Every structure is written in structure tokens, then in C-alpha cells.
Amino acid sequence: MKKLTRKQSIVIGFMLFSMFFGAGNLIFPPMLGMQAGTHTPLAMLGLIATAVILPILGVAVVAKHGNLINLGSLIHPKFGYLFTILVCLIIGPIIAIPRTASTSFEMAVVPFIHMSGNGLLAMRFLYSALFFALAFVVALRPMRLKDLLGKIMTPILITMIILLFIAVLIRMPFVMHHPITTGYLKQPFLTGFSAGYQTMDGLAGLNFGLIIAVNIEAFGIHDKNALAKETIKSGIIAGILLAILYMLLAYMGMQVNPKVFSGVKDITGADILSYIVMLCFGRLGQVFVAIIFFIACFNVCCGLLSSISEYFYALYDKISYKKWLVIFTLSSFFISILGLYNILSFSVYILDVLYPVAIGLMILGFVRKKKDNEKC
């Protein structure tokens, strides 16, 4: 049975990592580190449970059953279709894909333009149009994602985060402070566990199997069992990378004295990360942050557009992959115009309902054997 070489496995693992590692993955760990303080290790275990282990379990269980429809059909065939469509829409054009454009705009453009009102809205419209046009071009060839994301974008992103971590070790003194929120003080693990929900990676992991398989097949592997094994292997590589970078980012946040933001309302992880970069690199730090956020958000956008379009093409092949891609790109573009705050305001409630269902389905998928009539 043919299998990937070590280099090919790393490339696919890097590609999967880049599809997971978006804006939320950048901003939640630093926020956790600053808020949890001395309780950061326990809180990180909770975050890793929902933002690393859960997504990789999702990749593995879908690889075992062939696709998300088969997995959902363990409950009922109609549930399999409905749950797949709902998850695809949530991590697709309703929340996750528009969030990539909105977040990258807030972090990579807004600090440099000093606009408000209609001027800011017009700039957001223009940026989102260019952002999604570029993502559409990349997603047109899903089998090439491994080359752009796995070989180029991910190594650049990882290198920049490691450089920032080294700068923090050199420029920022080691400090320890007590947790500043009740949640991290009394229940650090559960609070971190809940924070990991917001990355939406647990749901995304259920959908990335198809696009990973397409890229593995591009290396000449077509056996179903081999595809499943290589998909799981790529998930493990991606999970290790995610866990390492989360710990680095949480450590950076832990070194920030909460008093720096005293009197400031609605502090986010993005504010903390920007403060760290400015402290380490000065004015050039804003450019550094902009590049990191753009790469992370763009990678996730391309991965989600490709995987969601592949899924809907598999569900209804009378509409071509390209047409599905056009539909999801345009719908994501228009929703992104709402802005980051409006997108996040309604996403929390949806995720609180979907995540427990997804977790239960993953457990069921591991316990139950694959049906003989399941299609891969």
C-alpha cells in the first residue's frame, strides 16, 4: 500500500494547520495568558482540549467514516445531510469565512488608514472585494492548496510567530500575576475549554477531510484505507503545531501586566498581541502584526471556501464546484461587510448549540463501526 513520504506528510500537515490557524487562533491564547496569569497552564489544557484535540478527532473520525454525511447518518440518514449542511453554512458563509475578511481588515488595514463613517465602510467594501477575489482564484484549484499553504504561507507564518516569541523572551521581563477574571481564578480548565469553542476548529475539522483527501490524491495515493491513514497522520502533525503555537502565544500574553489596560473597556486578544509586538519592534510592529493576521486569515479563507464547495458539490453535483465556489465567495463577501463585531455577536449562541452535538457525534463515530454501505 503506497503512502506519503515524510516530506509529503509534513506538507499536508502544514496545509491542514494553515486551514485551522486563523484570527481566533491568534487572539484567544494571548488573551487567555493575560487573564489567567499563574493559572495559564490549567487554562491552556482546556483550550487545547477544544481547539486542538477536538478538531483532530474530527478529522480522524470523518476519515474513518469517509465523510461527514456518513458520520451523521449513524444517527439517521436525514440527520447526516441536515447536520452537514448546517455545519458547512456555519463555518462557511454565515460566520467563519466572513470573519476572516473582517478580522484581517481590522488588524491589517484599519490601523493605517484613520478613517470613520462612510469612508471606513467604503474601504471595508473594497478590501473585502479584493480579499475574496484573491481567495477565489486560489480556491479554484483545491489540489494546489498544498503548494501555496503547505510549502509557502505556513512556514512564513510559523517563522514570524517564533521570531515574536524570541523577541518577547529578550525584550519583556518574566512576570507572574494572579488571574484577573473569576472564571480563570475558580475554574481555569473549564474557562479555557469554553474559550476554545470560539476558534470553531472543532466544527471545521469535520469538514476538512475532503479537501485533505484531494491533496493527498494529488501525490498519487487513491486507496481508501491509505487516504484515511494519511489524513489522520496529517491531523496529528497539524495538532502538534497548533498546540506548540498556542503555548507560545499564551506565554506572550502571560507576560503582559493587566494594569497596562486598566481603564480600557472591551480588551481583546488582538489588542494584547498588538501591544506585545509594538513593545518588541516599535512602529514596525504594526506592519508585523498586519502580515501575521493577513496570512492567517487568508489561509483559513482559502481552505474553508475549498472544503465547503467540495462538500456541496458532492451533495449536489448538478452545480459545478466552480459555481458553488462563486456562490459561497459572494455570500461571504456580502456578510463580511457587516463588520467583525456584528458577526461575533450572534456566533456565540450558535456555537454553544452546535458544539455539544458535534462532540457527541465524534464519540459515536469512534464507538460505532463503519457501515458497509458507507460511501467514501
mmCIF file of C-alpha atoms in Angstrom:
data_model
loop_
_atom_site.group_PDB
_atom_site.id
_atom_site.type_symbol
_atom_site.label_atom_id
_atom_site.label_comp_id
_atom_site.label_asym_id
_atom_site.label_seq_id
_atom_site.Cartn_x
_atom_site.Cartn_y
_atom_site.Cartn_z
ATOM 1 C CA MET A 1 0.000 0.000 0.000
ATOM 2 C CA LYS A 2 1.520 3.295 -1.147
ATOM 3 C CA LYS A 3 1.992 6.016 1.445
ATOM 4 C CA LEU A 4 3.265 9.583 1.604
ATOM 5 C CA THR A 5 6.939 10.309 2.087
ATOM 6 C CA ARG A 6 7.957 12.140 5.252
ATOM 7 C CA LYS A 7 8.294 15.422 3.327
ATOM 8 C CA GLN A 8 4.867 14.990 1.703
ATOM 9 C CA SER A 9 3.265 14.218 5.084
ATOM 10 C CA ILE A 10 4.758 17.391 6.547
ATOM 11 C CA VAL A 11 3.490 19.466 3.603
ATOM 12 C CA ILE A 12 -0.059 18.100 4.011
ATOM 13 C CA GLY A 13 0.145 18.569 7.793
ATOM 14 C CA PHE A 14 1.298 22.167 7.321
ATOM 15 C CA MET A 15 -1.559 22.755 4.885
ATOM 16 C CA LEU A 16 -4.125 21.433 7.366
ATOM 17 C CA PHE A 17 -2.571 23.531 10.139
ATOM 18 C CA SER A 18 -2.900 26.664 7.987
ATOM 19 C CA MET A 19 -6.569 25.883 7.345
ATOM 20 C CA PHE A 20 -7.179 25.736 11.111
ATOM 21 C CA PHE A 21 -4.948 28.588 12.264
ATOM 22 C CA GLY A 22 -6.889 31.792 11.687
ATOM 23 C CA ALA A 23 -7.534 35.021 13.543
ATOM 24 C CA GLY A 24 -9.250 33.400 16.526
ATOM 25 C CA ASN A 25 -6.298 31.085 16.976
ATOM 26 C CA LEU A 26 -4.027 34.122 17.128
ATOM 27 C CA ILE A 27 -6.022 36.220 19.578
ATOM 28 C CA PHE A 28 -7.525 33.769 22.102
ATOM 29 C CA PRO A 29 -4.250 32.347 23.571
ATOM 30 C CA PRO A 30 -2.703 35.786 24.391
ATOM 31 C CA MET A 31 -5.995 36.845 25.973
ATOM 32 C CA LEU A 32 -6.053 33.633 27.983
ATOM 33 C CA GLY A 33 -2.458 34.145 29.105
ATOM 34 C CA MET A 34 -3.054 37.671 30.382
ATOM 35 C CA GLN A 35 -6.360 36.857 32.091
ATOM 36 C CA ALA A 36 -5.340 33.503 33.598
ATOM 37 C CA GLY A 37 -1.908 34.579 34.845
ATOM 38 C CA THR A 38 -0.489 31.888 37.125
ATOM 39 C CA HIS A 39 -3.388 29.593 36.154
ATOM 40 C CA THR A 40 -2.402 29.672 32.474
ATOM 41 C CA PRO A 41 -1.145 26.031 32.357
ATOM 42 C CA LEU A 42 -4.520 24.665 33.544
ATOM 43 C CA ALA A 43 -6.440 27.048 31.310
ATOM 44 C CA MET A 44 -4.293 26.024 28.335
ATOM 45 C CA LEU A 45 -5.175 22.380 28.900
ATOM 46 C CA GLY A 46 -8.825 23.356 28.499
ATOM 47 C CA LEU A 47 -8.131 25.406 25.382
ATOM 48 C CA ILE A 48 -6.081 22.605 23.830
ATOM 49 C CA ALA A 49 -8.942 20.165 24.503
ATOM 50 C CA THR A 50 -11.401 22.114 22.337
ATOM 51 C CA ALA A 51 -9.026 23.933 19.971
ATOM 52 C CA VAL A 52 -6.541 21.107 19.243
ATOM 53 C CA ILE A 53 -7.715 17.657 20.349
ATOM 54 C CA LEU A 54 -11.335 18.121 19.262
ATOM 55 C CA PRO A 55 -10.501 19.324 15.713
ATOM 56 C CA ILE A 56 -8.016 16.490 15.177
ATOM 57 C CA LEU A 57 -10.543 13.960 16.487
ATOM 58 C CA GLY A 58 -12.983 15.442 13.984
ATOM 59 C CA VAL A 59 -10.517 14.904 11.143
ATOM 60 C CA ALA A 60 -9.841 11.337 12.315
ATOM 61 C CA VAL A 61 -13.462 10.260 12.782
ATOM 62 C CA VAL A 62 -14.516 11.669 9.403
ATOM 63 C CA ALA A 63 -11.541 9.902 7.789
ATOM 64 C CA LYS A 64 -12.777 6.671 9.386
ATOM 65 C CA HIS A 65 -16.318 7.012 8.023
ATOM 66 C CA GLY A 66 -15.478 8.614 4.668
ATOM 67 C CA ASN A 67 -17.275 11.952 5.084
ATOM 68 C CA LEU A 68 -19.473 13.957 7.448
ATOM 69 C CA ILE A 69 -22.707 12.725 5.864
ATOM 70 C CA ASN A 70 -21.792 9.124 6.643
ATOM 71 C CA LEU A 71 -20.873 10.112 10.187
ATOM 72 C CA GLY A 72 -24.151 11.949 10.774
ATOM 73 C CA SER A 73 -26.085 9.057 9.239
ATOM 74 C CA LEU A 74 -25.112 6.948 12.253
ATOM 75 C CA ILE A 75 -27.989 8.789 13.944
ATOM 76 C CA HIS A 76 -30.268 8.982 10.884
ATOM 77 C CA PRO A 77 -29.661 9.479 7.134
ATOM 78 C CA LYS A 78 -31.668 12.718 7.085
ATOM 79 C CA PHE A 79 -29.760 13.986 10.113
ATOM 80 C CA GLY A 80 -26.498 13.269 8.258
ATOM 81 C CA TYR A 81 -27.484 15.551 5.391
ATOM 82 C CA LEU A 82 -29.038 18.288 7.533
ATOM 83 C CA PHE A 83 -26.158 18.405 10.026
ATOM 84 C CA THR A 84 -23.583 18.508 7.214
ATOM 85 C CA ILE A 85 -25.370 21.393 5.503
ATOM 86 C CA LEU A 86 -25.781 23.298 8.791
ATOM 87 C CA VAL A 87 -22.128 22.895 9.811
ATOM 88 C CA CYS A 88 -20.934 23.844 6.320
ATOM 89 C CA LEU A 89 -23.016 27.015 6.369
ATOM 90 C CA ILE A 90 -21.901 27.991 9.888
ATOM 91 C CA ILE A 91 -18.161 27.533 9.270
ATOM 92 C CA GLY A 92 -18.706 28.802 5.746
ATOM 93 C CA PRO A 93 -20.595 31.877 4.526
ATOM 94 C CA ILE A 94 -22.563 32.624 7.710
ATOM 95 C CA ILE A 95 -19.760 33.102 10.258
ATOM 96 C CA ALA A 96 -16.245 31.760 9.740
ATOM 97 C CA ILE A 97 -15.423 32.821 6.172
ATOM 98 C CA PRO A 98 -16.777 36.398 6.530
ATOM 99 C CA ARG A 99 -14.872 36.638 9.837
ATOM 100 C CA THR A 100 -11.558 36.050 8.022
ATOM 101 C CA ALA A 101 -12.064 39.163 5.891
ATOM 102 C CA SER A 102 -13.469 41.302 8.726
ATOM 103 C CA THR A 103 -10.704 40.397 11.185
ATOM 104 C CA SER A 104 -7.850 40.844 8.717
ATOM 105 C CA PHE A 105 -9.322 44.227 7.742
ATOM 106 C CA GLU A 106 -9.500 45.353 11.379
ATOM 107 C CA MET A 107 -5.925 44.237 12.097
ATOM 108 C CA ALA A 108 -4.108 44.765 8.781
ATOM 109 C CA VAL A 109 -5.810 47.858 7.336
ATOM 110 C CA VAL A 110 -7.667 49.964 9.936
ATOM 111 C CA PRO A 111 -4.519 50.923 11.935
ATOM 112 C CA PHE A 112 -3.045 52.545 8.814
ATOM 113 C CA ILE A 113 -5.994 54.465 7.290
ATOM 114 C CA HIS A 114 -7.501 56.544 10.163
ATOM 115 C CA MET A 115 -10.998 56.667 8.669
ATOM 116 C CA SER A 116 -14.510 56.508 10.086
ATOM 117 C CA GLY A 117 -18.117 56.543 8.926
ATOM 118 C CA ASN A 118 -18.797 56.129 5.210
ATOM 119 C CA GLY A 119 -15.111 56.315 4.360
ATOM 120 C CA LEU A 120 -14.353 53.321 6.572
ATOM 121 C CA LEU A 121 -17.330 51.414 5.150
ATOM 122 C CA ALA A 122 -16.153 52.074 1.580
ATOM 123 C CA MET A 123 -12.643 50.906 2.457
ATOM 124 C CA ARG A 124 -14.029 47.736 4.078
ATOM 125 C CA PHE A 125 -16.066 47.063 0.930
ATOM 126 C CA LEU A 126 -13.010 47.500 -1.311
ATOM 127 C CA TYR A 127 -10.737 45.404 0.912
ATOM 128 C CA SER A 128 -13.263 42.568 1.213
ATOM 129 C CA ALA A 129 -13.774 42.551 -2.560
ATOM 130 C CA LEU A 130 -10.028 42.212 -3.195
ATOM 131 C CA PHE A 131 -9.581 39.702 -0.362
ATOM 132 C CA PHE A 132 -12.298 37.365 -1.629
ATOM 133 C CA ALA A 133 -11.295 37.773 -5.274
ATOM 134 C CA LEU A 134 -7.783 36.583 -4.415
ATOM 135 C CA ALA A 135 -9.106 33.740 -2.236
ATOM 136 C CA PHE A 136 -11.439 32.678 -5.058
ATOM 137 C CA VAL A 137 -8.532 32.414 -7.504
ATOM 138 C CA VAL A 138 -6.550 30.258 -5.063
ATOM 139 C CA ALA A 139 -9.543 28.040 -4.170
ATOM 140 C CA LEU A 140 -10.301 27.372 -7.856
ATOM 141 C CA ARG A 141 -7.609 24.695 -7.796
ATOM 142 C CA PRO A 142 -8.043 22.841 -4.484
ATOM 143 C CA MET A 143 -5.377 20.274 -5.353
ATOM 144 C CA ARG A 144 -2.822 23.119 -5.392
ATOM 145 C CA LEU A 145 -3.535 24.250 -1.822
ATOM 146 C CA LYS A 146 -0.732 22.048 -0.535
ATOM 147 C CA ASP A 147 1.768 24.021 -2.636
ATOM 148 C CA LEU A 148 0.706 27.526 -1.568
ATOM 149 C CA LEU A 149 -0.428 26.898 2.017
ATOM 150 C CA GLY A 150 1.771 23.942 2.951
ATOM 151 C CA LYS A 151 5.035 24.999 1.328
ATOM 152 C CA ILE A 152 4.946 28.815 1.408
ATOM 153 C CA MET A 153 2.379 30.529 3.628
ATOM 154 C CA THR A 154 2.548 28.258 6.678
ATOM 155 C CA PRO A 155 6.367 28.290 7.037
ATOM 156 C CA ILE A 156 6.289 32.107 6.807
ATOM 157 C CA LEU A 157 3.552 32.346 9.457
ATOM 158 C CA ILE A 158 5.251 29.925 11.868
ATOM 159 C CA THR A 159 8.605 31.689 11.441
ATOM 160 C CA MET A 160 7.069 35.090 12.239
ATOM 161 C CA ILE A 161 5.362 33.806 15.400
ATOM 162 C CA ILE A 162 8.580 32.130 16.594
ATOM 163 C CA LEU A 163 10.513 35.366 15.946
ATOM 164 C CA LEU A 164 7.941 37.251 18.009
ATOM 165 C CA PHE A 165 8.264 34.722 20.838
ATOM 166 C CA ILE A 166 12.065 35.086 20.836
ATOM 167 C CA ALA A 167 11.662 38.871 20.922
ATOM 168 C CA VAL A 168 9.341 38.548 23.937
ATOM 169 C CA LEU A 169 11.925 36.418 25.755
ATOM 170 C CA ILE A 170 14.592 39.058 25.086
ATOM 171 C CA ARG A 171 12.651 42.313 25.469
ATOM 172 C CA MET A 172 9.980 41.563 28.084
ATOM 173 C CA PRO A 173 10.849 40.652 31.687
ATOM 174 C CA PHE A 174 9.390 37.438 33.071
ATOM 175 C CA VAL A 175 6.406 38.287 35.270
ATOM 176 C CA MET A 176 3.776 36.319 37.152
ATOM 177 C CA HIS A 177 0.404 37.734 38.128
ATOM 178 C CA HIS A 178 -2.760 36.263 39.578
ATOM 179 C CA PRO A 179 -5.830 35.571 37.403
ATOM 180 C CA ILE A 180 -7.855 38.718 36.756
ATOM 181 C CA THR A 181 -11.204 37.071 35.950
ATOM 182 C CA THR A 182 -13.397 34.931 38.189
ATOM 183 C CA GLY A 183 -13.574 32.172 35.593
ATOM 184 C CA TYR A 184 -9.810 31.678 35.344
ATOM 185 C CA LEU A 185 -9.452 32.066 39.117
ATOM 186 C CA LYS A 186 -12.009 29.421 40.132
ATOM 187 C CA GLN A 187 -12.350 27.171 37.057
ATOM 188 C CA PRO A 188 -9.345 27.728 34.773
ATOM 189 C CA PHE A 189 -9.703 24.457 32.852
ATOM 190 C CA LEU A 190 -13.414 24.881 32.095
ATOM 191 C CA THR A 191 -12.967 28.548 31.182
ATOM 192 C CA GLY A 192 -10.155 27.660 28.793
ATOM 193 C CA PHE A 193 -12.278 24.801 27.454
ATOM 194 C CA SER A 194 -15.078 27.257 26.686
ATOM 195 C CA ALA A 195 -12.666 29.748 25.079
ATOM 196 C CA GLY A 196 -11.548 27.053 22.647
ATOM 197 C CA TYR A 197 -15.095 26.910 21.249
ATOM 198 C CA GLN A 198 -14.654 30.315 19.663
ATOM 199 C CA THR A 199 -11.971 29.107 17.247
ATOM 200 C CA MET A 200 -14.681 26.951 15.568
ATOM 201 C CA ASP A 201 -11.964 24.418 14.713
ATOM 202 C CA GLY A 202 -13.942 21.541 16.196
ATOM 203 C CA LEU A 203 -16.585 22.063 13.518
ATOM 204 C CA ALA A 204 -14.038 22.860 10.815
ATOM 205 C CA GLY A 205 -12.229 19.571 11.448
ATOM 206 C CA LEU A 206 -15.380 17.710 10.434
ATOM 207 C CA ASN A 207 -15.286 19.355 7.015
ATOM 208 C CA PHE A 208 -11.617 19.389 6.055
ATOM 209 C CA GLY A 209 -11.416 15.663 5.262
ATOM 210 C CA LEU A 210 -12.476 16.003 1.621
ATOM 211 C CA ILE A 211 -10.014 18.744 0.726
ATOM 212 C CA ILE A 212 -7.186 16.906 2.511
ATOM 213 C CA ALA A 213 -8.027 13.743 0.553
ATOM 214 C CA VAL A 214 -7.956 15.681 -2.742
ATOM 215 C CA ASN A 215 -4.444 16.936 -1.992
ATOM 216 C CA ILE A 216 -3.221 13.511 -0.848
ATOM 217 C CA GLU A 217 -4.587 12.006 -4.071
ATOM 218 C CA ALA A 218 -2.520 14.571 -5.990
ATOM 219 C CA PHE A 219 0.529 12.681 -4.656
ATOM 220 C CA GLY A 220 -0.753 9.510 -6.342
ATOM 221 C CA ILE A 221 -2.484 7.816 -3.397
ATOM 222 C CA HIS A 222 -6.012 6.590 -4.182
ATOM 223 C CA ASP A 223 -6.564 3.593 -1.895
ATOM 224 C CA LYS A 224 -9.349 4.458 0.592
ATOM 225 C CA ASN A 225 -7.601 2.940 3.604
ATOM 226 C CA ALA A 226 -4.347 4.692 2.729
ATOM 227 C CA LEU A 227 -6.200 8.000 2.303
ATOM 228 C CA ALA A 228 -7.772 7.614 5.748
ATOM 229 C CA LYS A 229 -4.429 6.810 7.407
ATOM 230 C CA GLU A 230 -2.614 9.696 5.708
ATOM 231 C CA THR A 231 -5.433 12.099 6.597
ATOM 232 C CA ILE A 232 -5.178 11.111 10.266
ATOM 233 C CA LYS A 233 -1.382 11.467 10.119
ATOM 234 C CA SER A 234 -1.711 14.991 8.706
ATOM 235 C CA GLY A 235 -4.160 15.776 11.510
ATOM 236 C CA ILE A 236 -1.624 14.720 14.140
ATOM 237 C CA ILE A 237 1.066 16.925 12.562
ATOM 238 C CA ALA A 238 -1.334 19.878 12.439
ATOM 239 C CA GLY A 239 -2.398 19.264 16.051
ATOM 240 C CA ILE A 240 1.182 19.275 17.327
ATOM 241 C CA LEU A 241 1.866 22.568 15.527
ATOM 242 C CA LEU A 242 -1.332 24.118 16.881
ATOM 243 C CA ALA A 243 -0.545 23.104 20.468
ATOM 244 C CA ILE A 244 3.019 24.459 20.295
ATOM 245 C CA LEU A 245 1.981 27.827 18.855
ATOM 246 C CA TYR A 246 -0.908 28.163 21.312
ATOM 247 C CA MET A 247 1.512 27.687 24.199
ATOM 248 C CA LEU A 248 3.927 30.260 22.756
ATOM 249 C CA LEU A 249 1.131 32.801 22.280
ATOM 250 C CA ALA A 250 -0.310 32.150 25.754
ATOM 251 C CA TYR A 251 3.129 32.669 27.294
ATOM 252 C CA MET A 252 3.386 36.022 25.496
ATOM 253 C CA GLY A 253 0.031 37.080 26.909
ATOM 254 C CA MET A 254 1.041 35.938 30.385
ATOM 255 C CA GLN A 255 3.962 38.400 30.296
ATOM 256 C CA VAL A 256 1.635 41.380 29.832
ATOM 257 C CA ASN A 257 0.768 43.225 33.028
ATOM 258 C CA PRO A 258 -3.046 43.665 33.107
ATOM 259 C CA LYS A 259 -2.531 47.145 34.589
ATOM 260 C CA VAL A 260 -1.392 48.283 31.127
ATOM 261 C CA PHE A 261 -5.036 48.099 30.030
ATOM 262 C CA SER A 262 -6.612 49.420 33.229
ATOM 263 C CA GLY A 263 -9.492 51.745 32.418
ATOM 264 C CA VAL A 264 -9.785 50.424 28.862
ATOM 265 C CA LYS A 265 -13.038 48.644 28.028
ATOM 266 C CA ASP A 266 -13.538 45.603 25.787
ATOM 267 C CA ILE A 267 -9.921 44.457 25.586
ATOM 268 C CA THR A 268 -9.355 41.700 23.027
ATOM 269 C CA GLY A 269 -6.520 39.310 22.300
ATOM 270 C CA ALA A 270 -5.765 41.381 19.216
ATOM 271 C CA ASP A 271 -5.112 44.418 21.442
ATOM 272 C CA ILE A 272 -2.779 42.361 23.623
ATOM 273 C CA LEU A 273 -0.900 40.950 20.642
ATOM 274 C CA SER A 274 -0.561 44.427 19.112
ATOM 275 C CA TYR A 275 0.805 45.766 22.410
ATOM 276 C CA ILE A 276 3.375 42.953 22.584
ATOM 277 C CA VAL A 277 4.549 43.499 19.013
ATOM 278 C CA MET A 278 4.774 47.283 19.426
ATOM 279 C CA LEU A 279 6.802 46.788 22.614
ATOM 280 C CA CYS A 280 9.213 44.416 20.869
ATOM 281 C CA PHE A 281 9.511 46.003 17.416
ATOM 282 C CA GLY A 282 8.344 49.594 17.790
ATOM 283 C CA ARG A 283 6.405 51.170 14.921
ATOM 284 C CA LEU A 284 7.411 48.401 12.556
ATOM 285 C CA GLY A 285 5.475 46.113 14.865
ATOM 286 C CA GLN A 286 2.158 47.208 13.358
ATOM 287 C CA VAL A 287 3.328 46.036 9.938
ATOM 288 C CA PHE A 288 4.478 42.774 11.551
ATOM 289 C CA VAL A 289 1.017 42.237 13.083
ATOM 290 C CA ALA A 290 -0.693 43.115 9.799
ATOM 291 C CA ILE A 291 1.286 40.481 7.882
ATOM 292 C CA ILE A 292 0.646 37.783 10.506
ATOM 293 C CA PHE A 293 -3.101 38.410 10.579
ATOM 294 C CA PHE A 294 -3.438 38.638 6.807
ATOM 295 C CA ILE A 295 -1.605 35.352 6.209
ATOM 296 C CA ALA A 296 -3.530 33.518 8.938
ATOM 297 C CA CYS A 297 -6.932 34.791 7.797
ATOM 298 C CA PHE A 298 -6.232 34.284 4.096
ATOM 299 C CA ASN A 299 -5.091 30.690 4.638
ATOM 300 C CA VAL A 300 -8.269 29.830 6.538
ATOM 301 C CA CYS A 301 -10.472 31.578 3.975
ATOM 302 C CA CYS A 302 -8.975 29.595 1.076
ATOM 303 C CA GLY A 303 -9.242 26.326 2.991
ATOM 304 C CA LEU A 304 -12.859 26.883 4.027
ATOM 305 C CA LEU A 305 -14.004 28.049 0.587
ATOM 306 C CA SER A 306 -12.448 24.964 -1.000
ATOM 307 C CA SER A 307 -13.732 22.448 1.556
ATOM 308 C CA ILE A 308 -17.285 23.841 1.696
ATOM 309 C CA SER A 309 -17.537 23.993 -2.111
ATOM 310 C CA GLU A 310 -16.242 20.412 -2.368
ATOM 311 C CA TYR A 311 -18.850 19.236 0.141
ATOM 312 C CA PHE A 312 -21.767 20.909 -1.612
ATOM 313 C CA TYR A 313 -20.551 19.638 -4.983
ATOM 314 C CA ALA A 314 -20.531 16.131 -3.503
ATOM 315 C CA LEU A 315 -24.067 16.701 -2.182
ATOM 316 C CA TYR A 316 -25.443 18.196 -5.407
ATOM 317 C CA ASP A 317 -23.184 17.688 -8.413
ATOM 318 C CA LYS A 318 -25.614 19.282 -10.893
ATOM 319 C CA ILE A 319 -23.984 22.526 -9.824
ATOM 320 C CA SER A 320 -20.254 22.512 -10.581
ATOM 321 C CA TYR A 321 -17.543 23.029 -7.976
ATOM 322 C CA LYS A 322 -16.716 26.392 -9.567
ATOM 323 C CA LYS A 323 -20.328 27.600 -9.324
ATOM 324 C CA TRP A 324 -20.567 26.528 -5.680
ATOM 325 C CA LEU A 325 -17.325 28.405 -5.077
ATOM 326 C CA VAL A 326 -18.794 31.551 -6.683
ATOM 327 C CA ILE A 327 -21.932 31.253 -4.522
ATOM 328 C CA PHE A 328 -20.006 30.925 -1.253
ATOM 329 C CA THR A 329 -17.438 33.577 -2.150
ATOM 330 C CA LEU A 330 -20.107 36.172 -2.965
ATOM 331 C CA SER A 331 -22.307 35.367 0.048
ATOM 332 C CA SER A 332 -19.288 35.511 2.379
ATOM 333 C CA PHE A 333 -18.262 38.833 0.852
ATOM 334 C CA PHE A 334 -21.632 40.469 1.493
ATOM 335 C CA ILE A 335 -21.875 39.191 5.077
ATOM 336 C CA SER A 336 -18.312 40.399 5.785
ATOM 337 C CA ILE A 337 -19.481 43.970 5.134
ATOM 338 C CA LEU A 338 -21.455 43.766 8.398
ATOM 339 C CA GLY A 339 -18.165 44.068 10.280
ATOM 340 C CA LEU A 340 -16.418 41.914 12.858
ATOM 341 C CA TYR A 341 -18.472 42.960 15.887
ATOM 342 C CA ASN A 342 -21.826 42.099 14.298
ATOM 343 C CA ILE A 343 -20.544 38.723 13.094
ATOM 344 C CA LEU A 344 -19.179 37.777 16.521
ATOM 345 C CA SER A 345 -22.290 38.986 18.367
ATOM 346 C CA PHE A 346 -24.519 36.223 17.006
ATOM 347 C CA SER A 347 -21.897 33.496 16.541
ATOM 348 C CA VAL A 348 -21.540 32.646 20.253
ATOM 349 C CA TYR A 349 -25.122 31.399 20.624
ATOM 350 C CA ILE A 350 -24.952 29.222 17.504
ATOM 351 C CA LEU A 351 -21.663 27.635 18.570
ATOM 352 C CA ASP A 352 -22.960 26.856 22.066
ATOM 353 C CA VAL A 353 -25.697 24.747 20.461
ATOM 354 C CA LEU A 354 -23.680 23.067 17.701
ATOM 355 C CA TYR A 355 -20.530 22.111 19.610
ATOM 356 C CA PRO A 356 -22.125 19.642 22.073
ATOM 357 C CA VAL A 357 -23.855 17.927 19.138
ATOM 358 C CA ALA A 358 -20.554 17.729 17.239
ATOM 359 C CA ILE A 359 -18.737 16.294 20.273
ATOM 360 C CA GLY A 360 -21.426 13.666 20.765
ATOM 361 C CA LEU A 361 -21.261 12.737 17.082
ATOM 362 C CA MET A 362 -17.474 12.329 17.238
ATOM 363 C CA ILE A 363 -17.767 9.998 20.231
ATOM 364 C CA LEU A 364 -20.443 7.983 18.444
ATOM 365 C CA GLY A 365 -18.258 7.830 15.330
ATOM 366 C CA PHE A 366 -15.374 6.283 17.257
ATOM 367 C CA VAL A 367 -17.573 3.821 19.134
ATOM 368 C CA ARG A 368 -19.608 2.657 16.143
ATOM 369 C CA LYS A 369 -18.026 0.739 13.291
ATOM 370 C CA LYS A 370 -18.147 1.998 9.728
ATOM 371 C CA LYS A 371 -21.242 0.786 7.891
ATOM 372 C CA ASP A 372 -20.673 -1.479 4.902
ATOM 373 C CA ASN A 373 -22.758 0.756 2.653
ATOM 374 C CA GLU A 374 -20.968 3.985 3.554
ATOM 375 C CA LYS A 375 -19.560 5.882 0.611
ATOM 376 C CA CYS A 376 -16.104 7.400 0.828
#
